Coordinates of C-alpha atoms in Angstrom, one line a residue:
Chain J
X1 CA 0.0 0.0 0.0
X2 CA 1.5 3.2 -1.1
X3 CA 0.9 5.9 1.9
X4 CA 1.5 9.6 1.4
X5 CA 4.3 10.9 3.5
X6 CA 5.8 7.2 4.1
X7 CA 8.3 5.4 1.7
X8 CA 7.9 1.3 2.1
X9 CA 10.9 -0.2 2.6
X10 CA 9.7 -3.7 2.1
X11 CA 6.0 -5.5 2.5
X12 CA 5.6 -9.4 2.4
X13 CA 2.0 -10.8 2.4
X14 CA 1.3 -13.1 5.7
X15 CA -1.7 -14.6 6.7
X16 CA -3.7 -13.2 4.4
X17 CA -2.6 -9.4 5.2
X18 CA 0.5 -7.2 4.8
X19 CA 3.4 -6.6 6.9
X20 CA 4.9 -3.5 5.6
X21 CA 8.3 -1.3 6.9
X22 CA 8.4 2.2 6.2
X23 CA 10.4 5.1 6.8
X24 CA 9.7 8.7 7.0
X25 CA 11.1 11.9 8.4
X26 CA 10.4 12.8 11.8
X27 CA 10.3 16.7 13.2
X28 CA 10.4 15.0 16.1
X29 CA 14.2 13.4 16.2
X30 CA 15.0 15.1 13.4
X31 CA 15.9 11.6 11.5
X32 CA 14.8 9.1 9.3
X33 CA 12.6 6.9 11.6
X34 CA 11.7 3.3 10.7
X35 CA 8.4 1.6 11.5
X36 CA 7.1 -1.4 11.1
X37 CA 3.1 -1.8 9.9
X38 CA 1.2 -4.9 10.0
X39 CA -2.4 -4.6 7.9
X40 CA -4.5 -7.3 8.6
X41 CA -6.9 -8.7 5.4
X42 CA -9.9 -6.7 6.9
X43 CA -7.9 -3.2 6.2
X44 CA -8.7 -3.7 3.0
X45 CA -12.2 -3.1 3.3
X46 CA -12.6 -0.8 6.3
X47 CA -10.4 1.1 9.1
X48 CA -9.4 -0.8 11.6
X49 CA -7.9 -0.8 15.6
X50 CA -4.5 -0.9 16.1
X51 CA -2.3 -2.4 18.5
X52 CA 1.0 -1.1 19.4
X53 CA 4.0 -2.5 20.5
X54 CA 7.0 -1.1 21.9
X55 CA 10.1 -3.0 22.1
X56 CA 12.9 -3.5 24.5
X57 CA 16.9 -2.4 24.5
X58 CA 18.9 -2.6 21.4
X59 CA 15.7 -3.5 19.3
X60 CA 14.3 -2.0 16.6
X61 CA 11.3 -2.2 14.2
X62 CA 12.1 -5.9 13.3
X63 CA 12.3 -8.1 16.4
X64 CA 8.8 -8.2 17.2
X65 CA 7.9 -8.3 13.4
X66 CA 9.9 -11.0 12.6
X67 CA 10.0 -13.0 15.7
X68 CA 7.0 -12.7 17.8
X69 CA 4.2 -14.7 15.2
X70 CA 2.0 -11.8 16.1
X71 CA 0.3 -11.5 12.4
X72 CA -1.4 -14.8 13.0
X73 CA -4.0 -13.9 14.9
X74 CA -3.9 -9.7 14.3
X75 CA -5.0 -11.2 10.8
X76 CA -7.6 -13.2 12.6
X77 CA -8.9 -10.5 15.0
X78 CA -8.9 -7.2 12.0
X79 CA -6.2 -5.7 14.4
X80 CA -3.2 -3.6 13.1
X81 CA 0.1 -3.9 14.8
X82 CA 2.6 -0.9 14.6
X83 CA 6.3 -1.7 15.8
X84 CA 8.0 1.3 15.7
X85 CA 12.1 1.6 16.6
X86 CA 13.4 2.2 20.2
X87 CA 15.5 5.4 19.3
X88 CA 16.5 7.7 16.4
X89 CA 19.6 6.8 14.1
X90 CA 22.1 8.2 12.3
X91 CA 25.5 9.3 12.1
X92 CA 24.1 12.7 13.5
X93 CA 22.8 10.6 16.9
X94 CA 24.9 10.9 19.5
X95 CA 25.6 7.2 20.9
X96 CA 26.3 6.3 24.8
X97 CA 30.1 7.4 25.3
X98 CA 31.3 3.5 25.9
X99 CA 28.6 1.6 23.3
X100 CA 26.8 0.4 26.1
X101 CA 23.2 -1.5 25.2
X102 CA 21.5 0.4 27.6
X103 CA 21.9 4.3 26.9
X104 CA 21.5 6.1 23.5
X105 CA 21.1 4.4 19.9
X106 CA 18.7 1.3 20.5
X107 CA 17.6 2.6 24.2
X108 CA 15.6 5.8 24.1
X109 CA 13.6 4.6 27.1
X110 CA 10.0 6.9 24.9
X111 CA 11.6 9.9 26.4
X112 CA 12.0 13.7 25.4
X113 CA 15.4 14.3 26.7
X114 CA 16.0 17.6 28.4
X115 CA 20.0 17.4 29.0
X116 CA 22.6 18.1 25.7
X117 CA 23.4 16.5 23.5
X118 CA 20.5 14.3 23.7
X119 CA 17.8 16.4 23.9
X120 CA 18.3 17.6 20.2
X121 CA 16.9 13.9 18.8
X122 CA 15.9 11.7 21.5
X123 CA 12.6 12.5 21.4
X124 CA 11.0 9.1 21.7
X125 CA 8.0 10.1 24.0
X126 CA 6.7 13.0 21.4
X127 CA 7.4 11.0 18.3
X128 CA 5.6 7.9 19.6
X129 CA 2.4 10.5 21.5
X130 CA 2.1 12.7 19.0
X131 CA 4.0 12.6 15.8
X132 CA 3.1 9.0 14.7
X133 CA -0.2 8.7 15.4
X134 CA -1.1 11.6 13.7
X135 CA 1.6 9.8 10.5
X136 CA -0.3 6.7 10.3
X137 CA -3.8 7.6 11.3
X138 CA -3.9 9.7 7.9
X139 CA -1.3 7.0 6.2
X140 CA -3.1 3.7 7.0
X141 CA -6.3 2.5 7.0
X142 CA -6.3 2.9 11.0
X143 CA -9.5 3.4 13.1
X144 CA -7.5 5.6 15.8
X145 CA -10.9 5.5 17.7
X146 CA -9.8 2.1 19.2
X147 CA -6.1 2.1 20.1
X148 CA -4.3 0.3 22.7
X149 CA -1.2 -0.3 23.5
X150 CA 1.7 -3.1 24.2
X151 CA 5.7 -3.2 24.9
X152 CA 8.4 -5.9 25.9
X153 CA 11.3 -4.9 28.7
X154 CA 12.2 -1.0 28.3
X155 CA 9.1 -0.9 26.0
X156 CA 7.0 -2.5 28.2
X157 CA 7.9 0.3 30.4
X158 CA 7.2 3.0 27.4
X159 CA 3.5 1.0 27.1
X160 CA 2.6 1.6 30.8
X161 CA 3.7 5.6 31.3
X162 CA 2.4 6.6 27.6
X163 CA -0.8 4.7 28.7
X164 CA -1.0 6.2 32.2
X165 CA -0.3 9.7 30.6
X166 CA -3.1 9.2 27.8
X167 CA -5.7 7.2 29.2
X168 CA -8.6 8.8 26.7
X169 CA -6.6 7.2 24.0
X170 CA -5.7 4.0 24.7
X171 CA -8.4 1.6 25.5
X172 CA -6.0 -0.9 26.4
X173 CA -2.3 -1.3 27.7
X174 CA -0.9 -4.9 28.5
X175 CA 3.0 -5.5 29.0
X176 CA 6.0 -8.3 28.6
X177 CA 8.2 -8.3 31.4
X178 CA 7.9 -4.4 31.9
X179 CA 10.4 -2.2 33.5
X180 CA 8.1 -1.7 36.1
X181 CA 10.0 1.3 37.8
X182 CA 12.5 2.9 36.4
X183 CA 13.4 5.0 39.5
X184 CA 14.1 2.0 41.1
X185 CA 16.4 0.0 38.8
X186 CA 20.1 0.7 37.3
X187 CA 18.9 0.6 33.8
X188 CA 16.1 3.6 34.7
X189 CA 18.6 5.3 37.0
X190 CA 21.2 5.7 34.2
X191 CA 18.5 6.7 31.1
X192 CA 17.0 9.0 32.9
X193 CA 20.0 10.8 35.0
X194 CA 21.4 10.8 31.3
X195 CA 18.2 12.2 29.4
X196 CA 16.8 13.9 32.0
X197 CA 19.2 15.2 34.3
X198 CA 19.8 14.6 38.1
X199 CA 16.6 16.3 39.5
X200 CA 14.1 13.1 40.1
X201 CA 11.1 15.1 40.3
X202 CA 10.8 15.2 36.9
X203 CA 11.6 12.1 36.4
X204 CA 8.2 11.0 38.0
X205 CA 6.2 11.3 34.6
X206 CA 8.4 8.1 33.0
X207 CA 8.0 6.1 36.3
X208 CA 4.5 3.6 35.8
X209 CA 4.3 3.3 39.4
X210 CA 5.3 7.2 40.3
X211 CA 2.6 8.3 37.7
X212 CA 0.3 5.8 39.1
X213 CA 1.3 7.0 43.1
X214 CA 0.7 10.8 41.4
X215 CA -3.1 10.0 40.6
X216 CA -2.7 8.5 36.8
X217 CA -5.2 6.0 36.3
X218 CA -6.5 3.2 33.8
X219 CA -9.2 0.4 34.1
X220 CA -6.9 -2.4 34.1
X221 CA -3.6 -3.4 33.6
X222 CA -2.4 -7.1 32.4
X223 CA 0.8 -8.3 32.5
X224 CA 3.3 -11.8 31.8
X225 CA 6.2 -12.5 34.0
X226 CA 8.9 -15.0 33.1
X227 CA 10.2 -16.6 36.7
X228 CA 13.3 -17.7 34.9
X229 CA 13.9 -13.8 33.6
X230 CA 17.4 -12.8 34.6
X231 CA 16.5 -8.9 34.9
X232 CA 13.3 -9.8 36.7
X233 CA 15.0 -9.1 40.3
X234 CA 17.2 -6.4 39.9
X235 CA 15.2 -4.1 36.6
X236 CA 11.5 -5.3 35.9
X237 CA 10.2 -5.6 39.8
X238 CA 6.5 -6.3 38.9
X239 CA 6.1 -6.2 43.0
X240 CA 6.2 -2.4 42.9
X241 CA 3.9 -2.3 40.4
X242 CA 1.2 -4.9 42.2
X243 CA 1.7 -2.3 45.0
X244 CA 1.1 0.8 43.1
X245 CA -2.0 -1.0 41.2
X246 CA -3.0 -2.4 44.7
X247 CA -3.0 1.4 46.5
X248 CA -4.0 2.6 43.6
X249 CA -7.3 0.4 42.9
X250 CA -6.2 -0.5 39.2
X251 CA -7.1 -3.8 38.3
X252 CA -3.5 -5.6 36.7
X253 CA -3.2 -9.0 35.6
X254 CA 0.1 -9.9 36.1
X255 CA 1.0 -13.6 35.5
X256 CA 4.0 -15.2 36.8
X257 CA 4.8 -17.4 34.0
X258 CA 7.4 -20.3 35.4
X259 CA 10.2 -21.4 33.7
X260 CA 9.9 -18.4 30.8
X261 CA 13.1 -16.1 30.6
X262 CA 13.1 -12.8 28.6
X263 CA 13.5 -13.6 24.7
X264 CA 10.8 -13.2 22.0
X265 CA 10.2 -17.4 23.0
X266 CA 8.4 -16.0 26.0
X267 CA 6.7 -13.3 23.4
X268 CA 5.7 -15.6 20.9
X269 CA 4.2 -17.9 23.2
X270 CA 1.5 -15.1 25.1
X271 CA 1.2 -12.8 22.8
X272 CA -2.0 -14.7 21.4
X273 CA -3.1 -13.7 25.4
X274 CA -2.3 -10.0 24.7
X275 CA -4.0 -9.8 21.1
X276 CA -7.0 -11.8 22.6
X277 CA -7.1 -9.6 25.8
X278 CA -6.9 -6.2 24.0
X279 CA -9.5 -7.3 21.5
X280 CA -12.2 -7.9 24.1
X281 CA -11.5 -4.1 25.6
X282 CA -11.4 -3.0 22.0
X283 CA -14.3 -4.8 20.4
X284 CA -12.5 -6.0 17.6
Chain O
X1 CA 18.1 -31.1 29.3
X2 CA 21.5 -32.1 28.9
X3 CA 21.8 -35.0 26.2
X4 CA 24.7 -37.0 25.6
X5 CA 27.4 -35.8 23.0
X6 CA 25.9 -32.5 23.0
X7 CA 26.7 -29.4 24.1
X8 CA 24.3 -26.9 24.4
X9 CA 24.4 -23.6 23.1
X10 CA 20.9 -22.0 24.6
X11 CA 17.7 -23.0 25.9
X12 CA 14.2 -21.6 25.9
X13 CA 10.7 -22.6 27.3
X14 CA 8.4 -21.9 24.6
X15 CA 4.9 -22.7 24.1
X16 CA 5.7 -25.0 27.1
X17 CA 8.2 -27.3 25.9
X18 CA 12.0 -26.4 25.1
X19 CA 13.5 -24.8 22.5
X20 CA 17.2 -25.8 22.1
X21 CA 20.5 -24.9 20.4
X22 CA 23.4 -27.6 20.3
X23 CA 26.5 -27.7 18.8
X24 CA 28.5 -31.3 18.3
X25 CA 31.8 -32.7 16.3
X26 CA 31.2 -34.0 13.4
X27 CA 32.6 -36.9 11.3
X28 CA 30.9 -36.6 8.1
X29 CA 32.1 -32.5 8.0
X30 CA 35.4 -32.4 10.2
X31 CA 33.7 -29.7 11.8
X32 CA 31.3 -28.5 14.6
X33 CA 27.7 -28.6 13.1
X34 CA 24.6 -26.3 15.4
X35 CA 21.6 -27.5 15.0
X36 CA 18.0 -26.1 16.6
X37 CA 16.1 -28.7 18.7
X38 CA 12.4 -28.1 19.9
X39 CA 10.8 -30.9 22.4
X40 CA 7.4 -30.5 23.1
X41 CA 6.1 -30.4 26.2
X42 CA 5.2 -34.4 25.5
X43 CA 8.7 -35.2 25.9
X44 CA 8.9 -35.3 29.2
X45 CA 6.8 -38.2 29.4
X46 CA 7.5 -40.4 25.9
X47 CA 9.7 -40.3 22.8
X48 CA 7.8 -37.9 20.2
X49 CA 7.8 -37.9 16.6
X50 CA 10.5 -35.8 14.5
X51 CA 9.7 -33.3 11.6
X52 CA 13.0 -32.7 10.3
X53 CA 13.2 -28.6 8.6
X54 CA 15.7 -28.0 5.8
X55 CA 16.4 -24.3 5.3
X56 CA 17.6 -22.4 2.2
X57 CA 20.6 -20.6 0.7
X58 CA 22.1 -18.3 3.1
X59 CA 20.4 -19.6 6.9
X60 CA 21.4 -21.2 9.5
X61 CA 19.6 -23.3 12.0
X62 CA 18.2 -20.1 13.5
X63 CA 16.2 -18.9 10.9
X64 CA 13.4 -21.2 10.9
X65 CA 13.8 -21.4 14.5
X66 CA 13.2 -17.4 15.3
X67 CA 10.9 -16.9 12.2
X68 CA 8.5 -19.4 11.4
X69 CA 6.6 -19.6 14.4
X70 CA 6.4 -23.8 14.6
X71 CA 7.0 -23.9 17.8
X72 CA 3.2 -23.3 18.9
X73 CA 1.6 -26.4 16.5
X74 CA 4.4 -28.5 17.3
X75 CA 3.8 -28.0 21.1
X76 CA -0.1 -28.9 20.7
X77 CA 0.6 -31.7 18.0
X78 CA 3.7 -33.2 20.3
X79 CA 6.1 -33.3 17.1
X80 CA 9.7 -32.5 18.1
X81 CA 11.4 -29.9 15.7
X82 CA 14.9 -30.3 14.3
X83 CA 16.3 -27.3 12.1
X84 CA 19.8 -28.3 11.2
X85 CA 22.6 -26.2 9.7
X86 CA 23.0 -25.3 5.9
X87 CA 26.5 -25.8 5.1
X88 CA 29.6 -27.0 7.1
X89 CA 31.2 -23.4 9.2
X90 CA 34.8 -22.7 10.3
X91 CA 38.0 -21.2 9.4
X92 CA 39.0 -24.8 7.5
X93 CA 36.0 -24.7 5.4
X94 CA 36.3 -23.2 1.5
X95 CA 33.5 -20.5 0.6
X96 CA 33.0 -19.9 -2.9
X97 CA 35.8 -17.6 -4.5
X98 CA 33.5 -14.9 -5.1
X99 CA 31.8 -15.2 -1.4
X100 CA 28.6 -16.0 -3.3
X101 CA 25.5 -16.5 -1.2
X102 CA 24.4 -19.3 -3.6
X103 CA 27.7 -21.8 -3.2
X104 CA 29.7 -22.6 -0.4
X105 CA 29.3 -21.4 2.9
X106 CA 25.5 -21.6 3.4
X107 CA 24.7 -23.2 0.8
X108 CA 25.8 -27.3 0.7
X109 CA 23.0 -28.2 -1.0
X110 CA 22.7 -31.4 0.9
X111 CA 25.1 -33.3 -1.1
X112 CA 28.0 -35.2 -0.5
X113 CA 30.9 -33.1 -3.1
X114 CA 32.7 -35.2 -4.8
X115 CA 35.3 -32.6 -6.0
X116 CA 38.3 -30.7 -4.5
X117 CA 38.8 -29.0 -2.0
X118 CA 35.1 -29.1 -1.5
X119 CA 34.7 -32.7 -0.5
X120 CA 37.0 -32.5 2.6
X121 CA 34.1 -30.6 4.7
X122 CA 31.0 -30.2 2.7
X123 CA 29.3 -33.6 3.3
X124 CA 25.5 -32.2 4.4
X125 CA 24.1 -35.7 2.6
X126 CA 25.8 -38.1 4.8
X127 CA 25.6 -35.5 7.8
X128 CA 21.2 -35.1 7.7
X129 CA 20.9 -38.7 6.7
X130 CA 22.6 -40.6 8.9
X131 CA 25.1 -39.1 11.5
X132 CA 22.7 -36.1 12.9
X133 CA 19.7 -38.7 13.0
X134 CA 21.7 -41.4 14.9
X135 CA 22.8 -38.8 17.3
X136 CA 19.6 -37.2 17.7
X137 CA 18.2 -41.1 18.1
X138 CA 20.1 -41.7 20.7
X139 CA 20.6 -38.2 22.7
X140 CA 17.1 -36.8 22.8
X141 CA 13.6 -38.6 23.4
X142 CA 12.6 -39.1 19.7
X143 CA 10.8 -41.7 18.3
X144 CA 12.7 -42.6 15.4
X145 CA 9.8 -44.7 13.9
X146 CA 8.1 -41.4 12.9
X147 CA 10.0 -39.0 11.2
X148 CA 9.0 -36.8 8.8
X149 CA 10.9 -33.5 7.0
X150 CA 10.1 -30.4 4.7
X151 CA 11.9 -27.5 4.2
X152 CA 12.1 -24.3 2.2
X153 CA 14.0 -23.6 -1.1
X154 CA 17.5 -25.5 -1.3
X155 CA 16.2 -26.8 1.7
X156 CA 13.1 -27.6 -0.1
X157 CA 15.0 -29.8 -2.6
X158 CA 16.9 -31.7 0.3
X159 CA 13.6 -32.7 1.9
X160 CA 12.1 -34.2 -1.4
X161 CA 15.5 -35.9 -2.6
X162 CA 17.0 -37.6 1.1
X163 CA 13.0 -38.5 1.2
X164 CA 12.7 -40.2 -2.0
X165 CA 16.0 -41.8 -1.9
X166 CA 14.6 -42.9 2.1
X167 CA 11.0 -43.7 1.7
X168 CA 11.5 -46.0 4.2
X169 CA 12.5 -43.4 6.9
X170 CA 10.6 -40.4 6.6
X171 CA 5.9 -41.3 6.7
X172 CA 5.8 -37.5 4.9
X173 CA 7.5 -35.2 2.8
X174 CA 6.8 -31.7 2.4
X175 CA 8.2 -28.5 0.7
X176 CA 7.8 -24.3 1.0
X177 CA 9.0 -22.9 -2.5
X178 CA 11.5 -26.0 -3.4
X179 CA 13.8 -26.3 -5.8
X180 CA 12.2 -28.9 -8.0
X181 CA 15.1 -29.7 -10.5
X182 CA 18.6 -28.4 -9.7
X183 CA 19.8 -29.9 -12.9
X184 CA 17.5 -27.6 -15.0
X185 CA 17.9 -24.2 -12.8
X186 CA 20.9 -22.2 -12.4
X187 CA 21.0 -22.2 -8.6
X188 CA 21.7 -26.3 -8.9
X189 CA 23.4 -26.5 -12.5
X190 CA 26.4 -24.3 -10.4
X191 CA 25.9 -26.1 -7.3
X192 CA 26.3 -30.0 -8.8
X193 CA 28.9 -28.7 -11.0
X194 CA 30.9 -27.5 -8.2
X195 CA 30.1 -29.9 -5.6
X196 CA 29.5 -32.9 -7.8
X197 CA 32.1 -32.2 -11.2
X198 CA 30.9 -31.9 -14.6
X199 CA 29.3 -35.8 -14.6
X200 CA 25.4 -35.2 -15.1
X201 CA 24.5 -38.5 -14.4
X202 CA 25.9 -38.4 -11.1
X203 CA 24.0 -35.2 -10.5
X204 CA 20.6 -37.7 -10.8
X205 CA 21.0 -38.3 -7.0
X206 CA 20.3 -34.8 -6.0
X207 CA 17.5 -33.7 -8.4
X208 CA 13.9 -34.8 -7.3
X209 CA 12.6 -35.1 -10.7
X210 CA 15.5 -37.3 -11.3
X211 CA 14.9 -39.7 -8.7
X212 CA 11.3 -39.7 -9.8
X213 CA 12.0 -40.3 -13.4
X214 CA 14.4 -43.1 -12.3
X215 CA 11.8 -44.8 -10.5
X216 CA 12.2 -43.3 -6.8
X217 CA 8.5 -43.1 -5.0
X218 CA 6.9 -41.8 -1.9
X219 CA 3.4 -42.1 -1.5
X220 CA 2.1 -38.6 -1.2
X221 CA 4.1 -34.8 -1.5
X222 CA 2.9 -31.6 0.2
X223 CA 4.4 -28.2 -1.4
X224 CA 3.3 -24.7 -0.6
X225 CA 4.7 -22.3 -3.5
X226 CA 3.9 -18.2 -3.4
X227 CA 3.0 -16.6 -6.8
X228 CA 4.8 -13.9 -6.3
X229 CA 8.4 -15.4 -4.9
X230 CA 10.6 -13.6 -7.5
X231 CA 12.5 -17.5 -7.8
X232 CA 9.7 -19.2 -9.0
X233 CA 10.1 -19.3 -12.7
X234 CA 14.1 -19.3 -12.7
X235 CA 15.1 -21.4 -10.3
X236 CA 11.9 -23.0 -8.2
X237 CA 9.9 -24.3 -11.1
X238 CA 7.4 -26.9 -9.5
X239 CA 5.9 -27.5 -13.1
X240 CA 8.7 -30.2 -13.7
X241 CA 7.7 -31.7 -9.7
X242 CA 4.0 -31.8 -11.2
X243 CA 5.2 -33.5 -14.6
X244 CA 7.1 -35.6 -12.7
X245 CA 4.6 -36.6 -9.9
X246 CA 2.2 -37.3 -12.8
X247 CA 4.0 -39.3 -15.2
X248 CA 4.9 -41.4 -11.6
X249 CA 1.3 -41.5 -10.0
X250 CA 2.7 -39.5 -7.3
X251 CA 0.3 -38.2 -5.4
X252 CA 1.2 -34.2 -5.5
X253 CA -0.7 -31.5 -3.1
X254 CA 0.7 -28.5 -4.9
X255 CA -1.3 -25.2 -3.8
X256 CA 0.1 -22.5 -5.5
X257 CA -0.6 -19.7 -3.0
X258 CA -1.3 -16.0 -4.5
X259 CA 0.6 -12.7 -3.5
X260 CA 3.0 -14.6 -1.2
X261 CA 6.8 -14.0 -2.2
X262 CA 9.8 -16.4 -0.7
X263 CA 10.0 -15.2 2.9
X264 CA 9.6 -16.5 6.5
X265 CA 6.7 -14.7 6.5
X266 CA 5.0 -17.6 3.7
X267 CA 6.8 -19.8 5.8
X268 CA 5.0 -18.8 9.1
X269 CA 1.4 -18.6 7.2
X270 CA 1.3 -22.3 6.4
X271 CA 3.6 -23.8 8.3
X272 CA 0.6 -25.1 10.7
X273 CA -0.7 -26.4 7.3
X274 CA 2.4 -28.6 7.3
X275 CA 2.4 -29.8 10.6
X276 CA -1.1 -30.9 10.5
X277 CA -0.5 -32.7 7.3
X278 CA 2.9 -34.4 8.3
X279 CA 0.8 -35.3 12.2
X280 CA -2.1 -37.0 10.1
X281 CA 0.3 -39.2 8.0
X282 CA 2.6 -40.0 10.9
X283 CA -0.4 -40.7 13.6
X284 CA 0.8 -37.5 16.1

């Protein structure tokens, strides 16, 4: 499907629809952003929901395209899925000083950086807000009506706070092994001293539970756990998020999934739950 | 689970069973060989069934493994998964002159080569048709009574030739996009050539219409091809399988499978097509 403002750079029928990258041009980051756009076989005939995902450190458009066997039953349900990347790119990005996974190119943690040099293109949290939905919901044949909202790891993390900042627009927000509490983990601690700069109070508006302790609210949340996830005790702390939801009166889900660690395996194998779960909030 | 003579790479619960990588010394290729290993959740109880998956020019055992999604079907059917390797790997093993993705490295064709310096390492016949299955016998809880094997493109071809020269062994045979007759495509007339020498006859062995035409027979052949896979009339051709199959009394299942080009994601649409069919014939 040609789309005005988006150049496809590639689309592969599957499972009766069309999984489609594209690029663009972001005001936002000031780059060439990539994104990847699943159209089930019901987009051809009408608009449809959409389902976003949000992927985890030193992804980008393609893991959960290629690896998660999410088209399967998106195609079934007349649900779109939008993958977009986890940070700008380019030779003009700056990149974390020692290459580390965790900071700069692959790790924008759906922040606007406020500290230099970032704050010129990591602007994850507006491009992903603002800037894309408005792209794709006059691109695509998207019913932006009926969005909700999904993320692995550091994009599990970006699913919850864009969620809990937006709740008129997201009927739905479900997450893999979320970083439940960025304030509380070394992988949060060093994005957002980095980003954001050393004064935490402002650091409460990318913190799921902080925003959740501060009066944001939505119907329900639903997690999966892998027990065997070796970031599980020292980044993702679903407990702090059970207590938050708990204080809070938000209904979460979280399951405790034994035995699953934290690759697209433990994905591919709920992600049926998710698409399932999302469509009953969404009505599709 | 650790299984004798094999070392393993990585492990993953998926879909609850086990998704494995292991690595072991070969004879047949004088090298270490990786190969992907998924046990169903049924294998902790009983020996399951084997579908064997050959993959194409270029992979590795990981491509199948990360991108087709067989994992789920597998799990409910209780059919064990084994995605071997494409080509002997290492420093001692010659790679085409020009670094070609379509000879050498990548790309052993499942043959045995017969001709300097290839036939030192490049041995994938002997390797999938006898070594890796009597290791596999005897280290994982298979039932070795029901195999079956597909695969997609060159690995297409090495599914229906090591099946028709082995009706014995494998109760189904099965094929995403193969090529049909490497002696009549240019993919397979410089593969044989190189691997094999300049002999056609001897090139008879590896070409499924071949075997057909010299009297080789399996009862029944499943192949999925996409109309719009950009190899299909150079180098795929499943006419000459059909003419073949005919002239034989072959029973041929060819669904020829509209706006789907030669990527995983064909693979991952009909791969539970596959699985079904292969868990019919082989009673899983």
């Amino acid at each position: 499907m040609s789309a005005p403002g988006l150049t496809t750079v590639s689309e592969a029928k599957a499972f009766g629809g069309k999984q489609f990258v594209y690029t663009h041009r972001s005001e936002e980051t000031g780059t060439e952003m990539r994104f990847a756009a699943f159209l089930p076989p019901q987009a051809d005939k009408m608009d449809v929901p959409v389902l976003w995902y949000l992927s985890g450190l030193t992804c980008t458009e393609e893991n959960f395209t290629v690896k998660a066997g999410a088209q399967r039953v998106a195609a079934e349900l007349g649900v779109a899925l939008i993958a977009p990347d986890t940070s700008p790119r380019g030779d003009e990005v700056p990149d974390d000083p020692d290459g580390a996974y965790d900071f700069g190119l692959g790790a924008g943690f759906y922040v606007d950086a406020t500290e230099a040099p970032w704050s010129a293109h990591y602007r994850m949290r507006s491009y992903i807000e603002t800037e894309l939905p408005a792209l794709v919901g006059q691109a695509l044949p998207l019913d932006m009506e009926r969005q909700a909202i999904t993320g692995h790891s550091m994009g599990g993390h970006g699913a919850l706070t864009i969620a809990l900042r937006n709740p008129e627009r997201f009927k739905g927000v479900s997450a893999f092994a979320p970083i439940c509490a960025p304030m509380r983990c070394p992988w949060g601690d060093k994005a957002l001293t980095g980003y954001i700069g050393p004064n935490r109070a402002k650091w409460r508006e990318y913190d799921a539970c902080a925003l959740i302790e501060d009066g944001a609210r939505v119907p329900a949340i639903f997690v999966d756990q892998g027990l065997e996830d070796g970031f599980l005790e020292g980044q993702l702390k679903p407990e702090l998020l059970e207590a938050a939801c708990d204080a809070a009166g938000i209904r979460l889900s979280l399951r405790r999934q034994p035995g699953y660690d934290h690759s697209y395996y433990f994905i591919a194998t709920f992600i049926e739950d998710h698409l399932r779960w999302h469509a009953e909030r969404l009505g599709f």
